[in-house]
PDB file of C-alpha atoms and ligand atoms in Angstrom:
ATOM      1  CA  UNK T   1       0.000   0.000   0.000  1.00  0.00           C
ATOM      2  CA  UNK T   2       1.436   3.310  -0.869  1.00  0.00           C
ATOM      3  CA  UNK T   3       2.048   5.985   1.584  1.00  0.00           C
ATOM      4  CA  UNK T   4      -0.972   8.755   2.272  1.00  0.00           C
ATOM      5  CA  UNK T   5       0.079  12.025   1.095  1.00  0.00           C
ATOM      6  CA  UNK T   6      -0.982  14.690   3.587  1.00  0.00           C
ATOM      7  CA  UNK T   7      -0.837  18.493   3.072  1.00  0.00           C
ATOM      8  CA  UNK T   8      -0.506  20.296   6.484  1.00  0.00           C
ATOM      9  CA  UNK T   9      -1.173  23.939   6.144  1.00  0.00           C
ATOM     10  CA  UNK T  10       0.766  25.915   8.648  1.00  0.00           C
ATOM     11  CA  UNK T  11       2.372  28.431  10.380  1.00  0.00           C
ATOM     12  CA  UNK T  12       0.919  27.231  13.792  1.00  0.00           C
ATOM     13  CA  UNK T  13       2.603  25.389  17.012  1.00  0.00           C
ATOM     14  CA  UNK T  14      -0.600  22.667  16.205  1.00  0.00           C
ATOM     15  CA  UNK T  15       0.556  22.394  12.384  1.00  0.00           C
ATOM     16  CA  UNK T  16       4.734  21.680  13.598  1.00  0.00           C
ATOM     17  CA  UNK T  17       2.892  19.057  16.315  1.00  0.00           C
ATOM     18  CA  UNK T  18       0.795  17.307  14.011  1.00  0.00           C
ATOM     19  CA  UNK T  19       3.737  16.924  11.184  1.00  0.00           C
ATOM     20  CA  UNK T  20       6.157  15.666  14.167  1.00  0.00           C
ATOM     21  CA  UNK T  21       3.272  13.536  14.677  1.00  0.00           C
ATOM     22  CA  UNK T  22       2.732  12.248  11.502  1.00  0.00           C
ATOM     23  CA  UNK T  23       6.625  12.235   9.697  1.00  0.00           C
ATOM     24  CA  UNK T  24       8.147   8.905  11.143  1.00  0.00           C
ATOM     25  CA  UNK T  25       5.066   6.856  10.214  1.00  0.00           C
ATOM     26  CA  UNK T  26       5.718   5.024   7.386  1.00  0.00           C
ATOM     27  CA  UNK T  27       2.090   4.623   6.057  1.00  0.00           C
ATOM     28  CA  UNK T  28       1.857   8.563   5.741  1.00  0.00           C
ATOM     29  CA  UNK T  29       3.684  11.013   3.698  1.00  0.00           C
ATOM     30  CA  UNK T  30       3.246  14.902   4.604  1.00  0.00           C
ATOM     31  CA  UNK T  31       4.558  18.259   3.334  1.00  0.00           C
ATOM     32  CA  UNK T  32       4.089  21.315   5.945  1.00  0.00           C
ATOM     33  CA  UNK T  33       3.307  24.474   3.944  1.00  0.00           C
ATOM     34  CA  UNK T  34       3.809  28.360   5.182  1.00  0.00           C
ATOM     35  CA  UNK T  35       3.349  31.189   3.712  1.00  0.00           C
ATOM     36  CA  UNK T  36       7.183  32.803   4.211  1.00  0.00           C
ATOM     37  CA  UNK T  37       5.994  35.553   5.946  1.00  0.00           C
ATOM     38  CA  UNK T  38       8.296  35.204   8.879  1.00  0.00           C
ATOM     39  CA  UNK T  39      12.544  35.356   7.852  1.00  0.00           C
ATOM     40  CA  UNK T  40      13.267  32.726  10.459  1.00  0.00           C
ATOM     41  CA  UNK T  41      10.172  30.428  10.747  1.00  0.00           C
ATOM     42  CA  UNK T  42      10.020  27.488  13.490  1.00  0.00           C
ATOM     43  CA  UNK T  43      10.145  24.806  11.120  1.00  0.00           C
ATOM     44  CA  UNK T  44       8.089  21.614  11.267  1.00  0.00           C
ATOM     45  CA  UNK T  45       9.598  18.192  10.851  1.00  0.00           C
ATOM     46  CA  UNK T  46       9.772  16.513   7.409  1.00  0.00           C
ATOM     47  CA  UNK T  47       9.202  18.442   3.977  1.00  0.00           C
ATOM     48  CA  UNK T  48       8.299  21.366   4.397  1.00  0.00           C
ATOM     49  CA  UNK T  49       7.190  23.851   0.686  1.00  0.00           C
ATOM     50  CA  UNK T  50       6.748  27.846   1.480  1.00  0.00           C
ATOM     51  CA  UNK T  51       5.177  30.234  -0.212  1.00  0.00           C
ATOM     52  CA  UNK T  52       1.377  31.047  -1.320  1.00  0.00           C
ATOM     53  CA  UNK T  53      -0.252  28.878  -3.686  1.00  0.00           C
ATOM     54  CA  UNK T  54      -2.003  31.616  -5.899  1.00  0.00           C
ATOM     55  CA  UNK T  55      -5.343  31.473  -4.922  1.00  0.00           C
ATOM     56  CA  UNK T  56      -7.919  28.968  -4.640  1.00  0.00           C
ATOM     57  CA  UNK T  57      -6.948  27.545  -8.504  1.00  0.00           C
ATOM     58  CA  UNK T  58      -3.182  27.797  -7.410  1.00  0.00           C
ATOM     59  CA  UNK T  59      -3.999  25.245  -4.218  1.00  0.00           C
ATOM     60  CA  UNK T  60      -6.415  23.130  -6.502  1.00  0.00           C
ATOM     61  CA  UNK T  61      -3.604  22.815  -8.939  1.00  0.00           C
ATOM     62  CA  UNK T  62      -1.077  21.486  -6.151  1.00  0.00           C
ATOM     63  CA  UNK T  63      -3.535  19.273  -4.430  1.00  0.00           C
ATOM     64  CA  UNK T  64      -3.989  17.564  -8.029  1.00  0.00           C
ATOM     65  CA  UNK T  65      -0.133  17.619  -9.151  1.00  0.00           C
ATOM     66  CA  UNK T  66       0.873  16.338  -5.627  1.00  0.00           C
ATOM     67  CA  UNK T  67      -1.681  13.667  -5.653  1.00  0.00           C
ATOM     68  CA  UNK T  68      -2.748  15.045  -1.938  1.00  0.00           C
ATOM     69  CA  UNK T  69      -5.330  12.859  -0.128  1.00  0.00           C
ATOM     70  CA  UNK T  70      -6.009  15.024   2.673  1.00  0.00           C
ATOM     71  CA  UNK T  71      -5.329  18.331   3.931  1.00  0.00           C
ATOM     72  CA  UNK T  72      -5.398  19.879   7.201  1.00  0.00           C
ATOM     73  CA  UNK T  73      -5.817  23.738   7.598  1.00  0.00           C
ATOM     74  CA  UNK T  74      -3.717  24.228  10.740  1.00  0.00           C
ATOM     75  CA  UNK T  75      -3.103  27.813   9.975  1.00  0.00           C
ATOM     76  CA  UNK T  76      -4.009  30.508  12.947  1.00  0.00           C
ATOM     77  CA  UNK T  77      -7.286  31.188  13.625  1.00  0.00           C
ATOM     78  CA  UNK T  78      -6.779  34.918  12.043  1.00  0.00           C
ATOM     79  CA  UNK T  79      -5.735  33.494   8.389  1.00  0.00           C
ATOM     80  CA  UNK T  80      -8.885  34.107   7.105  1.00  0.00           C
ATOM     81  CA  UNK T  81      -8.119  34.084   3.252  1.00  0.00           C
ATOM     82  CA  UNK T  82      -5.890  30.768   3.239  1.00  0.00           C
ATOM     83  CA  UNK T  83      -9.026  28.824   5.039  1.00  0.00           C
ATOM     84  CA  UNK T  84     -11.402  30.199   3.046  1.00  0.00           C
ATOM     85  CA  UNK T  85      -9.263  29.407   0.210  1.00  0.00           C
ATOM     86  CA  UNK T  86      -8.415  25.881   1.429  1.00  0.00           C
ATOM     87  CA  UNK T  87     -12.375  24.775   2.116  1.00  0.00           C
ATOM     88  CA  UNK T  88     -13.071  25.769  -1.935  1.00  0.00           C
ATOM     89  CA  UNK T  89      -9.976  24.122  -3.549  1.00  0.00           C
ATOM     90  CA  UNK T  90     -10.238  20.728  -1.661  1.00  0.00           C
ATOM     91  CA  UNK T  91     -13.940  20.891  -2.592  1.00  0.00           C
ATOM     92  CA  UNK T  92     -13.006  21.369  -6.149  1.00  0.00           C
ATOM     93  CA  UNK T  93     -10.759  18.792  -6.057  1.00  0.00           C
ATOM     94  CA  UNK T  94     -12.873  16.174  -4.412  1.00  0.00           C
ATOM     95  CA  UNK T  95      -9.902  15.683  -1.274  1.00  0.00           C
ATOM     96  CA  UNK T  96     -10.876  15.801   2.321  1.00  0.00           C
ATOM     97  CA  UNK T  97     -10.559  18.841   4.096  1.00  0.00           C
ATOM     98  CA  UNK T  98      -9.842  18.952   8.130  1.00  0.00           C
ATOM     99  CA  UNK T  99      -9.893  22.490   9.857  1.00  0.00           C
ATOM    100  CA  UNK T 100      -7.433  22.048  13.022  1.00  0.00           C
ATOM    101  CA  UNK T 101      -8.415  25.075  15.250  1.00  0.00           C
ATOM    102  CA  UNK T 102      -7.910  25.279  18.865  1.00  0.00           C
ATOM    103  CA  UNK T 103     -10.547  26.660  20.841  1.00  0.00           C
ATOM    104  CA  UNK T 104     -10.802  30.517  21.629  1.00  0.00           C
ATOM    105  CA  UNK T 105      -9.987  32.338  24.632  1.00  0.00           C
ATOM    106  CA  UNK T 106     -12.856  33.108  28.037  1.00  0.00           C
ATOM    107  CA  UNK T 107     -12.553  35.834  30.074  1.00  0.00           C
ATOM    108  CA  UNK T 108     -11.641  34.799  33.550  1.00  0.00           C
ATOM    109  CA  UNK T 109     -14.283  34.994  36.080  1.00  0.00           C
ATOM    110  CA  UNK T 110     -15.093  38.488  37.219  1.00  0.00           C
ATOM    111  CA  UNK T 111     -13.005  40.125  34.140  1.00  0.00           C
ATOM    112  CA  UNK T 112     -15.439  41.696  31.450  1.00  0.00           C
ATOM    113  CA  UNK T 113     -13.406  41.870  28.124  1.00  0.00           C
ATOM    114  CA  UNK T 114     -14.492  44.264  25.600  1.00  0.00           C
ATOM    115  CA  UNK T 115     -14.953  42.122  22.308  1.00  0.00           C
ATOM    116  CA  UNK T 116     -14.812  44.250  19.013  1.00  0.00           C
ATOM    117  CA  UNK T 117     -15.214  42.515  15.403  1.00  0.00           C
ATOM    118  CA  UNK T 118     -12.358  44.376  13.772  1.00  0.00           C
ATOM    119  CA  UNK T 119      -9.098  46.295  14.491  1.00  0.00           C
ATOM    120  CA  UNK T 120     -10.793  49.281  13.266  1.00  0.00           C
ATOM    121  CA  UNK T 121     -12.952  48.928  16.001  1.00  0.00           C
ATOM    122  CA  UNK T 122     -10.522  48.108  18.502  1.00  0.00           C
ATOM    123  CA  UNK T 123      -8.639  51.499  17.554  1.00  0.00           C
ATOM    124  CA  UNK T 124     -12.043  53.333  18.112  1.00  0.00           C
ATOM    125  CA  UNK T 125     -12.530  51.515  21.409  1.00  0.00           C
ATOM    126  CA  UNK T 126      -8.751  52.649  22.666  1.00  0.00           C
ATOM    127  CA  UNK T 127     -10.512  56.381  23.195  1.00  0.00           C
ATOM    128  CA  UNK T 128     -12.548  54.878  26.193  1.00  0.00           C
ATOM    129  CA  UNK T 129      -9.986  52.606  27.493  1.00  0.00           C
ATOM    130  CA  UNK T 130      -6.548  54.584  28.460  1.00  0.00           C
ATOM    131  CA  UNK T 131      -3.833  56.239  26.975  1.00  0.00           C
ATOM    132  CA  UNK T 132      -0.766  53.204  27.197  1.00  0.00           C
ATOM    133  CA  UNK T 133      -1.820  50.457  25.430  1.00  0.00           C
ATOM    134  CA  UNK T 134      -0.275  46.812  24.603  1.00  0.00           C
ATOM    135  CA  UNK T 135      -0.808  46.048  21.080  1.00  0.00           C
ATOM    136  CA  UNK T 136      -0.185  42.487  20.695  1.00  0.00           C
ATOM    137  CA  UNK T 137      -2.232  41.980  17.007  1.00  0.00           C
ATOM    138  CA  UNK T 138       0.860  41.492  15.084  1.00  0.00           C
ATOM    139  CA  UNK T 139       2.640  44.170  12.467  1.00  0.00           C
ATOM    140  CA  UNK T 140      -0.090  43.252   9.768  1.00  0.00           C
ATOM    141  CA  UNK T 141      -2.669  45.481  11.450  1.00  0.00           C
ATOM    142  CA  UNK T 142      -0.415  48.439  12.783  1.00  0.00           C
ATOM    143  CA  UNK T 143      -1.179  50.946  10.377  1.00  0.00           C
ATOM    144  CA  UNK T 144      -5.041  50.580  11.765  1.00  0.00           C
ATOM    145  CA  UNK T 145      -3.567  52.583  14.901  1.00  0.00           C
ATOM    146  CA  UNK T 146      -0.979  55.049  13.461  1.00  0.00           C
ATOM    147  CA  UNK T 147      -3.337  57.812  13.625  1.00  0.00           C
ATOM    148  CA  UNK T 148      -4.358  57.653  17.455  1.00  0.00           C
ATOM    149  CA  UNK T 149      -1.544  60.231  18.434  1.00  0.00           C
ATOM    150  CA  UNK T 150      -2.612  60.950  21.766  1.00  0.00           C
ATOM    151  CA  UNK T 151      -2.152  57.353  22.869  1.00  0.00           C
ATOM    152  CA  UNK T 152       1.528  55.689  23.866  1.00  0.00           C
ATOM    153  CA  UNK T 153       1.897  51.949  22.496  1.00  0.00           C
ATOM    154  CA  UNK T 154       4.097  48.932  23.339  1.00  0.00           C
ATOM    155  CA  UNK T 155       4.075  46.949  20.223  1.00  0.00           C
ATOM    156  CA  UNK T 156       5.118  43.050  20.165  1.00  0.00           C
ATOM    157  CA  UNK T 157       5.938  41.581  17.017  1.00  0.00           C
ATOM    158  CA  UNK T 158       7.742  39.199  15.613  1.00  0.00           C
ATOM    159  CA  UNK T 159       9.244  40.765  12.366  1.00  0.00           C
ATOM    160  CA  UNK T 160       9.831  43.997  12.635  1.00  0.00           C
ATOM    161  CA  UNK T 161       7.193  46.810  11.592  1.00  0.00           C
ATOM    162  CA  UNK T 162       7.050  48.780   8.918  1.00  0.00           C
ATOM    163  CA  UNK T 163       5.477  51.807   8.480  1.00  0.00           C
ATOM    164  CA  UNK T 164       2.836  53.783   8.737  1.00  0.00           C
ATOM    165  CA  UNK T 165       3.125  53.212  12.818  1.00  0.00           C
ATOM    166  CA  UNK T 166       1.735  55.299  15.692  1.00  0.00           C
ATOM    167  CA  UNK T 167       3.909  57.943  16.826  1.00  0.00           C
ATOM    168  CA  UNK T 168       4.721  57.150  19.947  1.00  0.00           C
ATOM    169  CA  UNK T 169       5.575  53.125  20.058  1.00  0.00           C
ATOM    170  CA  UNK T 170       8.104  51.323  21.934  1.00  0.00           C
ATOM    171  CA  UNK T 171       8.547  47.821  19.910  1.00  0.00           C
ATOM    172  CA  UNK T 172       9.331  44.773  21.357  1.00  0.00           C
ATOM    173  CA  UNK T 173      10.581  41.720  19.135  1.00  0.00           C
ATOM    174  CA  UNK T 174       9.540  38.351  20.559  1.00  0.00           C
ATOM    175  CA  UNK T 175       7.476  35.379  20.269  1.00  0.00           C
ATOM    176  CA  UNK T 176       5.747  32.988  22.741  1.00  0.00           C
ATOM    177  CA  UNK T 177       5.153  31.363  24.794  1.00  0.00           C
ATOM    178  CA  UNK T 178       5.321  34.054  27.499  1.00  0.00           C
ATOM    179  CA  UNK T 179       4.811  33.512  31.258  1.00  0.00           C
ATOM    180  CA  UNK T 180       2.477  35.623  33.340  1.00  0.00           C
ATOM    181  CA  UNK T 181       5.637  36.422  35.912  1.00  0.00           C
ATOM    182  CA  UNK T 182       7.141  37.914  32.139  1.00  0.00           C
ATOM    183  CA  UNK T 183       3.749  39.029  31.146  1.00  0.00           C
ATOM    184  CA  UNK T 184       3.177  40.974  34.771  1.00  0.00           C
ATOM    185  CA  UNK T 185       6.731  43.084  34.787  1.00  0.00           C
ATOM    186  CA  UNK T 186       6.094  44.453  31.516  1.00  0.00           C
ATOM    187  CA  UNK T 187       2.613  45.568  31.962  1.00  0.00           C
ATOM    188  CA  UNK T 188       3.466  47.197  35.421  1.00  0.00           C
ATOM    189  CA  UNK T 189       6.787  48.012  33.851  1.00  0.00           C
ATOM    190  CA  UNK T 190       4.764  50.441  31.276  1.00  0.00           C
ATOM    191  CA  UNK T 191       1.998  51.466  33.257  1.00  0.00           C
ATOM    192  CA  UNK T 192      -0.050  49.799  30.641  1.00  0.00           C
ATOM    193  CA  UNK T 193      -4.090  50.406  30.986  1.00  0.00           C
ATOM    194  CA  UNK T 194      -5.263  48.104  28.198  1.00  0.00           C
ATOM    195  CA  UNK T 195      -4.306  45.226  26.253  1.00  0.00           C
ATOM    196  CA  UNK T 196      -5.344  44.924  21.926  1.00  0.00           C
ATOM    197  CA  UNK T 197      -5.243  41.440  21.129  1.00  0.00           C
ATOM    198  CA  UNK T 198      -7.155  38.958  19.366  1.00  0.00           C
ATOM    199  CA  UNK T 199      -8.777  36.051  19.875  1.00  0.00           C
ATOM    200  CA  UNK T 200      -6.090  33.503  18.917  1.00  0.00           C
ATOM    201  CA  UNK T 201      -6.593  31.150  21.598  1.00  0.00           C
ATOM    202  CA  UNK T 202      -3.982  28.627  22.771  1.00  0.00           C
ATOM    203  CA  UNK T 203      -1.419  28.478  26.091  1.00  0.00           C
ATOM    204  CA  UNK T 204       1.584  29.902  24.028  1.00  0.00           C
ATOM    205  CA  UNK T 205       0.083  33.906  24.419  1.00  0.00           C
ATOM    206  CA  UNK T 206      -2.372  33.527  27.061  1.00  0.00           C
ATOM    207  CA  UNK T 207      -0.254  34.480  30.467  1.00  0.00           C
ATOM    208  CA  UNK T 208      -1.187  38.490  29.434  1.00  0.00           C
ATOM    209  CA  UNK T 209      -4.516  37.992  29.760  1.00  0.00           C
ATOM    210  CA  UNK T 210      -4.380  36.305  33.579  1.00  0.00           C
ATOM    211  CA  UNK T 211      -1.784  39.018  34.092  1.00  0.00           C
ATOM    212  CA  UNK T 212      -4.178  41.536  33.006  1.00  0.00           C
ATOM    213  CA  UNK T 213      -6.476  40.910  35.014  1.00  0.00           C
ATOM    214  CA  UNK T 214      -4.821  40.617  38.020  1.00  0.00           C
ATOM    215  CA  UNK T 215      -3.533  43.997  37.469  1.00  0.00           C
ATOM    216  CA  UNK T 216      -7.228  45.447  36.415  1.00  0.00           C
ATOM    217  CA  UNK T 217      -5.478  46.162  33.067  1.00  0.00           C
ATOM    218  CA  UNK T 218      -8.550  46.466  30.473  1.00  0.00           C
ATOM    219  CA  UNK T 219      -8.400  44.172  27.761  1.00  0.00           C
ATOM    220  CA  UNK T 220      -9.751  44.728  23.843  1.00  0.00           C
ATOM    221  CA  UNK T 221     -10.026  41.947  22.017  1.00  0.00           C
ATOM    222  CA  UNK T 222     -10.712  40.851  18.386  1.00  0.00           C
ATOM    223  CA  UNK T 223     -13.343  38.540  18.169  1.00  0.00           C
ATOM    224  CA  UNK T 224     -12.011  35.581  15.513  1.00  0.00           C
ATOM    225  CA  UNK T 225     -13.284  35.356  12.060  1.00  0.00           C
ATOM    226  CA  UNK T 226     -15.771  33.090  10.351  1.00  0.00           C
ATOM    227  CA  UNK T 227     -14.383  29.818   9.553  1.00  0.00           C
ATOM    228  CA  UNK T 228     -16.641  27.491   6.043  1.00  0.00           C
ATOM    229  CA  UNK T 229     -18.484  24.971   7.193  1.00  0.00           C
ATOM    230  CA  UNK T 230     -15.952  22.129   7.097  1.00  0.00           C
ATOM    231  CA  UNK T 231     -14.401  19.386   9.319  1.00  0.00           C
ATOM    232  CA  UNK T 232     -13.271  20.931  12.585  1.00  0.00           C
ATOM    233  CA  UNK T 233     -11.191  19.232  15.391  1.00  0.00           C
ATOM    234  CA  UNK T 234      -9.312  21.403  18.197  1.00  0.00           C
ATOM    235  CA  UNK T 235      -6.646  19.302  18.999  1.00  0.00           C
ATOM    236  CA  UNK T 236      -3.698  17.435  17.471  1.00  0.00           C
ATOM    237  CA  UNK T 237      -4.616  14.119  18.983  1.00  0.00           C
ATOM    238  CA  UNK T 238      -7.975  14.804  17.234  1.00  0.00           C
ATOM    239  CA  UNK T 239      -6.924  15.562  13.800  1.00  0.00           C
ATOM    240  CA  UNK T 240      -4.763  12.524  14.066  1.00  0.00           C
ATOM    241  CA  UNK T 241      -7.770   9.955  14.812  1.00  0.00           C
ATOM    242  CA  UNK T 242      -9.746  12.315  11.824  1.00  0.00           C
ATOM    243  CA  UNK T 243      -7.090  11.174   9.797  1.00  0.00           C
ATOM    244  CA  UNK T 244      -7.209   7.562  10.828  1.00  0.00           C
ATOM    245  CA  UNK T 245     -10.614   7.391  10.185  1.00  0.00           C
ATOM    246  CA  UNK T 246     -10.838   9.082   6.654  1.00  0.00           C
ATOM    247  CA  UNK T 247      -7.514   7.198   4.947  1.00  0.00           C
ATOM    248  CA  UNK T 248      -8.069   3.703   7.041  1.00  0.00           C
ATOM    249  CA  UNK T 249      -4.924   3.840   8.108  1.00  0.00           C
ATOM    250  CA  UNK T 250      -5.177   2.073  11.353  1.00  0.00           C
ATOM    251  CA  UNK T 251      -3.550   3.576  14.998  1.00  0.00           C
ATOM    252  CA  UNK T 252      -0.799   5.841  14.716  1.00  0.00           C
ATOM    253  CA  UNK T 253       0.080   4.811  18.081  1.00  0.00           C
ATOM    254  CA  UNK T 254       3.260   2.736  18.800  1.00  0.00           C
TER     255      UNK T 254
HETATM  256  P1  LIG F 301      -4.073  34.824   5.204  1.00  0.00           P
HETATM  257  O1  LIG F 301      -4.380  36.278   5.239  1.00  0.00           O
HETATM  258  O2  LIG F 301      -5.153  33.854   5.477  1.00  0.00           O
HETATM  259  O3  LIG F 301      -3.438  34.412   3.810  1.00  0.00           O
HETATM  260  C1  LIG F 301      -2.965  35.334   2.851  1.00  0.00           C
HETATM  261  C2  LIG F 301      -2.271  34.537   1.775  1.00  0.00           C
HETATM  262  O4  LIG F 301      -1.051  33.975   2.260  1.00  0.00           O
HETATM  263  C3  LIG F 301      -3.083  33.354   1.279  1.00  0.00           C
HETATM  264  O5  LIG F 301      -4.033  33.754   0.331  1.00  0.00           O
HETATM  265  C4  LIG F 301      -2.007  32.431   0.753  1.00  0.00           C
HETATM  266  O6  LIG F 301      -1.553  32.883  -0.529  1.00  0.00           O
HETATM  267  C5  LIG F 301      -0.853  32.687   1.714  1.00  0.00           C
HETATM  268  N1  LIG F 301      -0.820  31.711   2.818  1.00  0.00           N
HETATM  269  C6  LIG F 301      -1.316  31.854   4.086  1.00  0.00           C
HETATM  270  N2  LIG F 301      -1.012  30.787   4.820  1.00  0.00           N
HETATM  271  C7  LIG F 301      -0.323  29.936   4.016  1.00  0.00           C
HETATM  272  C8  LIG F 301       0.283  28.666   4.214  1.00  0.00           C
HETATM  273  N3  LIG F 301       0.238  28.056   5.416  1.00  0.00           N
HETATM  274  N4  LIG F 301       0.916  28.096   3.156  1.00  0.00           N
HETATM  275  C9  LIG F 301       0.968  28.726   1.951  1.00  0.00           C
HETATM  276  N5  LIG F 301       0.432  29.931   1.718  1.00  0.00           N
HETATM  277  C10 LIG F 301      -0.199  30.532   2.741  1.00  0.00           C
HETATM  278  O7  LIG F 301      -2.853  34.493   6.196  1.00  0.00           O
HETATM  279  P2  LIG F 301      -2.065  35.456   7.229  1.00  0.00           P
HETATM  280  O8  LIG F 301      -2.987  35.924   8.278  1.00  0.00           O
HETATM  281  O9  LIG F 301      -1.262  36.434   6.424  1.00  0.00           O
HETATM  282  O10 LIG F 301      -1.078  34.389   7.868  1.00  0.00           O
HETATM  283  C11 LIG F 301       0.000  33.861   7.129  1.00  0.00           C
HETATM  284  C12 LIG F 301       0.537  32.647   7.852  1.00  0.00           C
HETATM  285  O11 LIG F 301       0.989  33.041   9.146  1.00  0.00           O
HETATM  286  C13 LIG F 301      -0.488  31.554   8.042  1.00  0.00           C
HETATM  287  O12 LIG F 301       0.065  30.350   7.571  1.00  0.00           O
HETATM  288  C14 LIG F 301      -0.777  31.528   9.521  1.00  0.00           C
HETATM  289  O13 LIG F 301      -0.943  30.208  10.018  1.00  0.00           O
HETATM  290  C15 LIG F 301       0.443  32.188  10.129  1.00  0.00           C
HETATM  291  N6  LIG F 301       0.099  33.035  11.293  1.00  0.00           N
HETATM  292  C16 LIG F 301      -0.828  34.017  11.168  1.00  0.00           C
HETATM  293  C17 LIG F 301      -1.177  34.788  12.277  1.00  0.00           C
HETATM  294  C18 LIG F 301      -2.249  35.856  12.186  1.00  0.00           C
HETATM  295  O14 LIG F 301      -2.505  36.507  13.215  1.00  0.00           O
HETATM  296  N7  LIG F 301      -2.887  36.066  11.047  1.00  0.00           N
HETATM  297  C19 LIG F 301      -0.539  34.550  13.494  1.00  0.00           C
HETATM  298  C20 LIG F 301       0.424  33.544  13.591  1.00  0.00           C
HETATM  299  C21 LIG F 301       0.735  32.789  12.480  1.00  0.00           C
HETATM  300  P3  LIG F 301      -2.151  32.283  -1.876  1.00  0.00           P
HETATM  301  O15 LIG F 301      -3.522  32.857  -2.003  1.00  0.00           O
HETATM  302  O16 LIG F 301      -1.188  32.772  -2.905  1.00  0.00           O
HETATM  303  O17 LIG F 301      -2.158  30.795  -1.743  1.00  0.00           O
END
């Protein structure tokens, strides 16, 4: 029986889990994809391709050449376009489609969180909230706060930004996962009043929203996007038994 050939879409801590998962098995074959958008990426195990696809014909086109029999959408919860484009290519093509999404973040009990559906609206918000602010969004949305000059932001990224910027930004290069100890010093270390961030869900970020509110620091956040109506598991161990079941493969399990 020839191996399965597995596309893992990625760019996630979940998408590098499931192709360490999945690489040493004999019965599967898998290629991690990412779109380059990072210089020095964590890389997954195994083959790895980067780089978009062009579009939803682009991915179709792959899935075909590549002989694909299953894909799994691990991107983040925020990569709206590649999901979208991922549910109508593998439709097209007739090759089953998993959505891998870890479950979304709850306020802590007694915190109130002020949800907004864009970053436009989280910009608008900031008026209410305070004046020093923790942007935590990523660089792709900056330019949505550049014109608030009468706030003062620390900006994390991972790559640095690029303009147009607020004013008056301190940046801060780094990735997770962060602690709360970490998480506490530089909110109190910046008098910060309220934290941007979205919805992304997942232990890696979350120690700035316990530290939050343990300081009383106000938090914004970006309610996630829509996701097709496809497949959905929120865990690696999940999308592993999904995959099980779909190319009768048998346990992965040693
Ligand atoms: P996006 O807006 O959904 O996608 C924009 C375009 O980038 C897609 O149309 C596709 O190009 C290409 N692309 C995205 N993910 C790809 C992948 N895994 N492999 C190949 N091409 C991909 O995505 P994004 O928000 O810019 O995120 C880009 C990547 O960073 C994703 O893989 C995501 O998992 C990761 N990431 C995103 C965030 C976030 O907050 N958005 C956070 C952490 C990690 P074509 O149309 O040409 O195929």
């Amino acid at each position: 029986m020839s191996a399965a050939r597995v596309l893992i879409l990625g760019g996630t801590g979940e998408a590098r889990a499931l192709a360490t998962e999945l690489v040493d098995r004999p019965a599967w074959w898998v290629v991690s994809s990412l779109a380059g958008r990072v210089r020095e990426p964590r890389l997954p195990p195994g083959q790895v391709r980067v780089g978009g696809f062009g579009g939803v014909a682009g991915l179709a086109g792959y899935l075909r050449e590549q002989r694909i029999n299953a894909v799994v959408d691990a991107t983040h919860p925020f990569a709206a376009v590649i999901t979208c484009s991922a549910a109508e290519a593998a439709e097209a093509v007739g090759v089953p489609l998993l959505l891998l999404r870890r479950p979304g973040w709850t306020a802590p009990e007694g915190a109130s969180w002020h949800w907004v559906p864009t970053l436009a609206a989280a910009a608008e918000a900031l008026t209410e909230l305070g004046e020093r602010v923790f942007l935590t969004t990523g660089r792709g949305g900056l330019a949505t706060f550049a014109h608030l000059d009468e706030h003062w932001f620390l900006v994390r990224t991972v790559e640095p930004p690029v303009p147009p910027t607020p004013a008056r930004m301190r940046v801060l290069r780094d990735r997770g996962p962060f602690s709360v100890a970490g998480e506490r010093a530089l909110l109190t270390g910046h008098r910060i009043d309220v934290l941007v961030t979205k919805d992304s869900g997942g232990q890696m970020t979350a120690a700035k929203l316990t530290a939050a509110h343990e300081l009383g620091v106000a938090v914004l956040i970006q309610a996630r996007p829509a996701i097709p109506e496809v497949a959905t598991e929120p865990d690696v161990a999940a999308a592993v038994r999904w995959l099980e079941q779909v190319l009768g493969r048998g346990s992965l399990h040693r």
